[in-house]
Amino acid sequence: MTEFERWLAQDLDDRDLTAELESVKDKPEEINDRFYRDLEFGTGGLRGVIGAGTNRMNVYTVRKATQGMANYLLKHADGKPQSVAIAHDSRIKGVAFAQQSAAVLAANGIKAYLYPQLMPTPALSFAVRHLKCDAGICVTASHNPAKYNGYKAYGSDGCQVTADMADGIMNEINSLDIFADVKKLDFQEGIDKGLIEYIGEETVDAFIDSVYAENLKVDASNLELVYTPLNGSGLMCVKRILDRIGVKDVTVVPEQENPDGNFPTCPYPNPEIREALQKGLELCEKVQPDLLLATDPDCDRVGIAVNQKGEYVLMTGNEVGIMLLDFIARVKKEQGKLPAHPVAVTTIVSTDMVDPIAKEYGVELRRCLTGFKYIGDIIAELEEKEGSADSYLLGFEESYGYLSGGYVRDKDAVDGSMLICQMAAYYKGKGMTLVEAMNALYEKYGYYKNDLMNFGFEGEDGMKTMNGIMDKLRNDPPAEIAGTKVTGRSDYKTSQSYGDKEGVIDLPKSNVLEYRLEDGCKLIVRPSGTEPKIKIYLSGKGATRADSEAVIQKMKDAVPALLGI
């Protein structure tokens, strides 16, 4: 209440916030939710609901975070001038948050390079490296609902910040008063002084050229496409890259073409979810393209639906990752360009089906924690420590994130869109759809099935509930799940595996629990790092599609009891 009253007494320069505070004066629960904590700055930066309060995304929490970053950079500058690249997508307040971040940096004598138009998140990662910046900021909440915005922070390598850097920035943020300790400069004055500079078309062109350099020389002019950027940032870059690989027949979903942070046609603008693709699917019924392509608002994830005899079949992120690995390795082998020691990277929650495919082509498969920064770290390791940058074939996450080159250190839906279209064109030339290509892989390697369950926990009580669930599972692990014996488990927070894979886990610590079952199935529990929810990853394999689906359904039915909800 003290902090609420302090905010209410301030002459806030965003009048929307004052009106909002006035509207909740008699709502103690609302006040508590807005002020019971500060938004936490972690390796994903900030993410939260837009609004007034310390637990909200607003110009004051954004300025404070940026002042913390500025303090951190200046303390570690060793006398070198510092610079930061900034981008934003179509989110509400995105332009204001990006400009205010630039203004705070400028007030601290740090050069800010700012994209003048909305751009994909991977274009920010690219700009950090291309402009040789010391850090980066991308104002986005990725695929969260419209009420959210966020602030992704990047290091000089183009990866999202490391845990050490995030902790260092957080310590600086925690030492600041949100009103008294943040340096300010008028945005236009920053431009006039040369401390804020707009990023030019040369950088955009260089980004597109770098994506194009990863193409597999497959003519995609035979492809007919419906595309939706989901009212986000993907339209310009995706259309440019598709044009360069020969895809000329592109119909854009009109209701989702233009940037709109309200996402009026899809309350949850996530290409993993059918509802987000509904307008695209309706258009497909009329246009009958080979493929529906959908990128999320910050254009780092891409989902597809495939025309299978007139019916549009949604493909999972795991399936697309599997097909891309097989396709890239297959085509490079056909072209005589497969590296001597090829490497692919995926996460601990992604499908086990990549293992036999990697083995088929002699590809070393490396697994890392969830979060593309960990894949980025492995790409950097290949380049810098192992001297084998050309060995890297593909990195992917089951949540529709793909990257085939080292030009950025984040997932890239521009690159993913290009590769998927070339893959679809390749199989179309052989008289096959991507559904049929996937079925051929299932027939060869077995019917691996993966599924994801989400359980939301809003507010302060929700966080306590989530923590309680994880503590109970960690301290009192189940002996069986869905009637099947647990033969092994891994606790990534303590870096220990028990049972069938006894030993130390050589990965950074993370609040993730894995349970391996006697029948070869697997269940992983992970609190989301960006939303108030717990994610359950289910993995199984059966002799047939029906068998694998039945195994997964049996586990899904057991999950609520496992979580005690």
mmCIF file of C-alpha atoms in Angstrom, residues 86-248:
data_model
loop_
_atom_site.group_PDB
_atom_site.id
_atom_site.type_symbol
_atom_site.label_atom_id
_atom_site.label_comp_id
_atom_site.label_asym_id
_atom_site.label_seq_id
_atom_site.Cartn_x
_atom_site.Cartn_y
_atom_site.Cartn_z
ATOM 1 C CA ILE A 86 17.132 -2.161 -29.694
ATOM 2 C CA ALA A 87 14.132 -3.608 -31.529
ATOM 3 C CA HIS A 88 10.418 -4.044 -30.913
ATOM 4 C CA ASP A 89 7.524 -6.000 -32.379
ATOM 5 C CA SER A 90 3.822 -5.117 -32.619
ATOM 6 C CA ARG A 91 3.045 -5.285 -28.905
ATOM 7 C CA ILE A 92 1.056 -2.546 -27.164
ATOM 8 C CA LYS A 93 3.455 0.168 -25.891
ATOM 9 C CA GLY A 94 6.268 -1.460 -27.884
ATOM 10 C CA VAL A 95 7.405 1.754 -29.581
ATOM 11 C CA ALA A 96 7.302 3.712 -26.310
ATOM 12 C CA PHE A 97 9.233 1.050 -24.383
ATOM 13 C CA ALA A 98 11.893 0.834 -27.118
ATOM 14 C CA GLN A 99 12.294 4.611 -27.334
ATOM 15 C CA GLN A 100 12.406 5.051 -23.552
ATOM 16 C CA SER A 101 15.066 2.317 -23.319
ATOM 17 C CA ALA A 102 17.115 4.215 -25.905
ATOM 18 C CA ALA A 103 16.607 7.490 -24.025
ATOM 19 C CA VAL A 104 17.814 6.038 -20.699
ATOM 20 C CA LEU A 105 20.896 4.558 -22.354
ATOM 21 C CA ALA A 106 21.619 7.882 -24.037
ATOM 22 C CA ALA A 107 21.283 9.677 -20.694
ATOM 23 C CA ASN A 108 24.040 7.391 -19.426
ATOM 24 C CA GLY A 109 26.303 8.159 -22.390
ATOM 25 C CA ILE A 110 25.660 4.766 -24.040
ATOM 26 C CA LYS A 111 25.022 4.751 -27.791
ATOM 27 C CA ALA A 112 21.625 3.267 -28.695
ATOM 28 C CA TYR A 113 20.961 1.793 -32.150
ATOM 29 C CA LEU A 114 17.227 1.529 -32.717
ATOM 30 C CA TYR A 115 15.323 -0.169 -35.537
ATOM 31 C CA PRO A 116 12.897 2.490 -36.867
ATOM 32 C CA GLN A 117 10.276 -0.128 -37.716
ATOM 33 C CA LEU A 118 9.093 -3.292 -36.011
ATOM 34 C CA MET A 119 11.483 -6.187 -36.636
ATOM 35 C CA PRO A 120 11.762 -9.895 -35.779
ATOM 36 C CA THR A 121 13.617 -10.839 -32.602
ATOM 37 C CA PRO A 122 16.340 -12.660 -34.602
ATOM 38 C CA ALA A 123 17.005 -9.381 -36.462
ATOM 39 C CA LEU A 124 17.861 -7.870 -33.070
ATOM 40 C CA SER A 125 20.274 -10.705 -32.308
ATOM 41 C CA PHE A 126 21.792 -10.085 -35.746
ATOM 42 C CA ALA A 127 22.100 -6.314 -35.181
ATOM 43 C CA VAL A 128 23.954 -6.810 -31.891
ATOM 44 C CA ARG A 129 26.643 -8.814 -33.692
ATOM 45 C CA HIS A 130 26.604 -6.850 -36.966
ATOM 46 C CA LEU A 131 26.955 -3.460 -35.257
ATOM 47 C CA LYS A 132 29.386 -4.866 -32.667
ATOM 48 C CA CYS A 133 27.202 -3.787 -29.746
ATOM 49 C CA ASP A 134 27.792 -4.657 -26.107
ATOM 50 C CA ALA A 135 24.172 -5.651 -25.468
ATOM 51 C CA GLY A 136 20.724 -5.764 -27.023
ATOM 52 C CA ILE A 137 17.107 -5.183 -26.027
ATOM 53 C CA CYS A 138 14.073 -6.565 -27.824
ATOM 54 C CA VAL A 139 10.688 -5.308 -26.626
ATOM 55 C CA THR A 140 8.412 -8.312 -27.100
ATOM 56 C CA ALA A 141 6.323 -10.837 -25.205
ATOM 57 C CA SER A 142 6.760 -13.420 -27.962
ATOM 58 C CA HIS A 143 3.524 -15.440 -28.254
ATOM 59 C CA ASN A 144 1.865 -14.397 -24.963
ATOM 60 C CA PRO A 145 -1.668 -12.890 -24.982
ATOM 61 C CA ALA A 146 -2.171 -9.203 -25.852
ATOM 62 C CA LYS A 147 -2.149 -8.001 -22.235
ATOM 63 C CA TYR A 148 1.576 -8.874 -21.966
ATOM 64 C CA ASN A 149 4.727 -7.146 -23.079
ATOM 65 C CA GLY A 150 8.327 -7.985 -22.331
ATOM 66 C CA TYR A 151 11.967 -6.970 -22.528
ATOM 67 C CA LYS A 152 14.430 -9.569 -23.794
ATOM 68 C CA ALA A 153 18.038 -8.737 -22.958
ATOM 69 C CA TYR A 154 20.999 -9.872 -25.052
ATOM 70 C CA GLY A 155 24.735 -10.014 -24.527
ATOM 71 C CA SER A 156 27.432 -8.950 -26.987
ATOM 72 C CA ASP A 157 27.394 -12.430 -28.544
ATOM 73 C CA GLY A 158 23.770 -12.034 -29.693
ATOM 74 C CA CYS A 159 22.558 -14.650 -27.184
ATOM 75 C CA GLN A 160 20.057 -13.816 -24.488
ATOM 76 C CA VAL A 161 21.984 -12.816 -21.377
ATOM 77 C CA THR A 162 23.759 -15.456 -19.337
ATOM 78 C CA ALA A 163 22.676 -16.224 -15.781
ATOM 79 C CA ASP A 164 25.726 -14.304 -14.470
ATOM 80 C CA MET A 165 24.960 -11.229 -16.550
ATOM 81 C CA ALA A 166 21.254 -11.398 -15.650
ATOM 82 C CA ASP A 167 22.162 -11.608 -11.957
ATOM 83 C CA GLY A 168 24.536 -8.672 -12.340
ATOM 84 C CA ILE A 169 21.883 -6.545 -14.046
ATOM 85 C CA MET A 170 19.294 -7.609 -11.472
ATOM 86 C CA ASN A 171 21.579 -6.549 -8.633
ATOM 87 C CA GLU A 172 21.933 -3.135 -10.259
ATOM 88 C CA ILE A 173 18.156 -2.879 -10.752
ATOM 89 C CA ASN A 174 17.508 -3.803 -7.120
ATOM 90 C CA SER A 175 19.783 -0.975 -5.938
ATOM 91 C CA LEU A 176 17.700 1.643 -7.755
ATOM 92 C CA ASP A 177 14.714 3.693 -6.752
ATOM 93 C CA ILE A 178 12.290 3.496 -9.672
ATOM 94 C CA PHE A 179 11.699 7.259 -9.706
ATOM 95 C CA ALA A 180 14.780 8.920 -8.181
ATOM 96 C CA ASP A 181 17.667 6.884 -9.600
ATOM 97 C CA VAL A 182 16.849 6.584 -13.298
ATOM 98 C CA LYS A 183 18.651 9.006 -15.615
ATOM 99 C CA LYS A 184 16.451 10.540 -18.285
ATOM 100 C CA LEU A 185 16.954 12.337 -21.567
ATOM 101 C CA ASP A 186 14.392 13.483 -24.115
ATOM 102 C CA PHE A 187 14.333 10.976 -26.985
ATOM 103 C CA GLN A 188 14.682 13.628 -29.712
ATOM 104 C CA GLU A 189 17.534 15.239 -27.817
ATOM 105 C CA GLY A 190 19.276 11.872 -27.790
ATOM 106 C CA ILE A 191 18.967 11.727 -31.581
ATOM 107 C CA ASP A 192 20.169 15.321 -31.956
ATOM 108 C CA LYS A 193 23.232 14.558 -29.811
ATOM 109 C CA GLY A 194 24.059 11.449 -31.851
ATOM 110 C CA LEU A 195 23.536 9.175 -28.837
ATOM 111 C CA ILE A 196 20.494 7.541 -30.451
ATOM 112 C CA GLU A 197 20.793 6.374 -34.056
ATOM 113 C CA TYR A 198 18.283 4.570 -36.207
ATOM 114 C CA ILE A 199 19.465 1.279 -37.692
ATOM 115 C CA GLY A 200 19.636 1.598 -41.481
ATOM 116 C CA GLU A 201 18.481 -0.608 -44.338
ATOM 117 C CA GLU A 202 22.018 -1.909 -44.761
ATOM 118 C CA THR A 203 21.638 -3.935 -41.552
ATOM 119 C CA VAL A 204 18.220 -5.238 -42.605
ATOM 120 C CA ASP A 205 19.619 -6.259 -46.004
ATOM 121 C CA ALA A 206 22.598 -7.936 -44.339
ATOM 122 C CA PHE A 207 20.229 -9.918 -42.108
ATOM 123 C CA ILE A 208 18.193 -11.123 -45.092
ATOM 124 C CA ASP A 209 21.388 -11.965 -47.000
ATOM 125 C CA SER A 210 22.639 -14.018 -44.033
ATOM 126 C CA VAL A 211 19.391 -15.978 -43.882
ATOM 127 C CA TYR A 212 19.510 -16.572 -47.634
ATOM 128 C CA ALA A 213 23.070 -17.889 -47.345
ATOM 129 C CA GLU A 214 21.600 -20.830 -45.379
ATOM 130 C CA ASN A 215 19.269 -21.932 -48.197
ATOM 131 C CA LEU A 216 19.774 -25.397 -49.615
ATOM 132 C CA LYS A 217 19.608 -24.461 -53.314
ATOM 133 C CA VAL A 218 16.227 -26.149 -53.718
ATOM 134 C CA ASP A 219 13.936 -24.407 -56.214
ATOM 135 C CA ALA A 220 10.708 -23.592 -54.369
ATOM 136 C CA SER A 221 8.849 -21.939 -57.264
ATOM 137 C CA ASN A 222 6.411 -24.879 -57.432
ATOM 138 C CA LEU A 223 4.963 -24.007 -54.012
ATOM 139 C CA GLU A 224 1.633 -22.327 -53.285
ATOM 140 C CA LEU A 225 1.438 -20.729 -49.847
ATOM 141 C CA VAL A 226 -0.889 -18.999 -47.407
ATOM 142 C CA TYR A 227 1.058 -16.982 -44.839
ATOM 143 C CA THR A 228 0.063 -15.211 -41.626
ATOM 144 C CA PRO A 229 2.377 -13.059 -39.495
ATOM 145 C CA LEU A 230 -0.333 -13.121 -36.767
ATOM 146 C CA ASN A 231 -0.430 -9.289 -36.683
ATOM 147 C CA GLY A 232 3.248 -9.324 -35.764
ATOM 148 C CA SER A 233 6.673 -8.428 -37.138
ATOM 149 C CA GLY A 234 7.309 -11.172 -39.691
ATOM 150 C CA LEU A 235 5.638 -9.868 -42.852
ATOM 151 C CA MET A 236 8.439 -7.896 -44.490
ATOM 152 C CA CYS A 237 11.345 -10.242 -43.741
ATOM 153 C CA VAL A 238 9.463 -13.475 -44.442
ATOM 154 C CA LYS A 239 8.044 -12.220 -47.745
ATOM 155 C CA ARG A 240 11.490 -11.017 -48.819
ATOM 156 C CA ILE A 241 13.142 -14.357 -48.138
ATOM 157 C CA LEU A 242 10.327 -16.342 -49.758
ATOM 158 C CA ASP A 243 10.629 -14.195 -52.874
ATOM 159 C CA ARG A 244 14.368 -14.904 -53.038
ATOM 160 C CA ILE A 245 13.892 -18.681 -52.973
ATOM 161 C CA GLY A 246 11.254 -18.473 -55.710
ATOM 162 C CA VAL A 247 8.002 -18.661 -53.751
ATOM 163 C CA LYS A 248 5.850 -16.175 -55.665
#
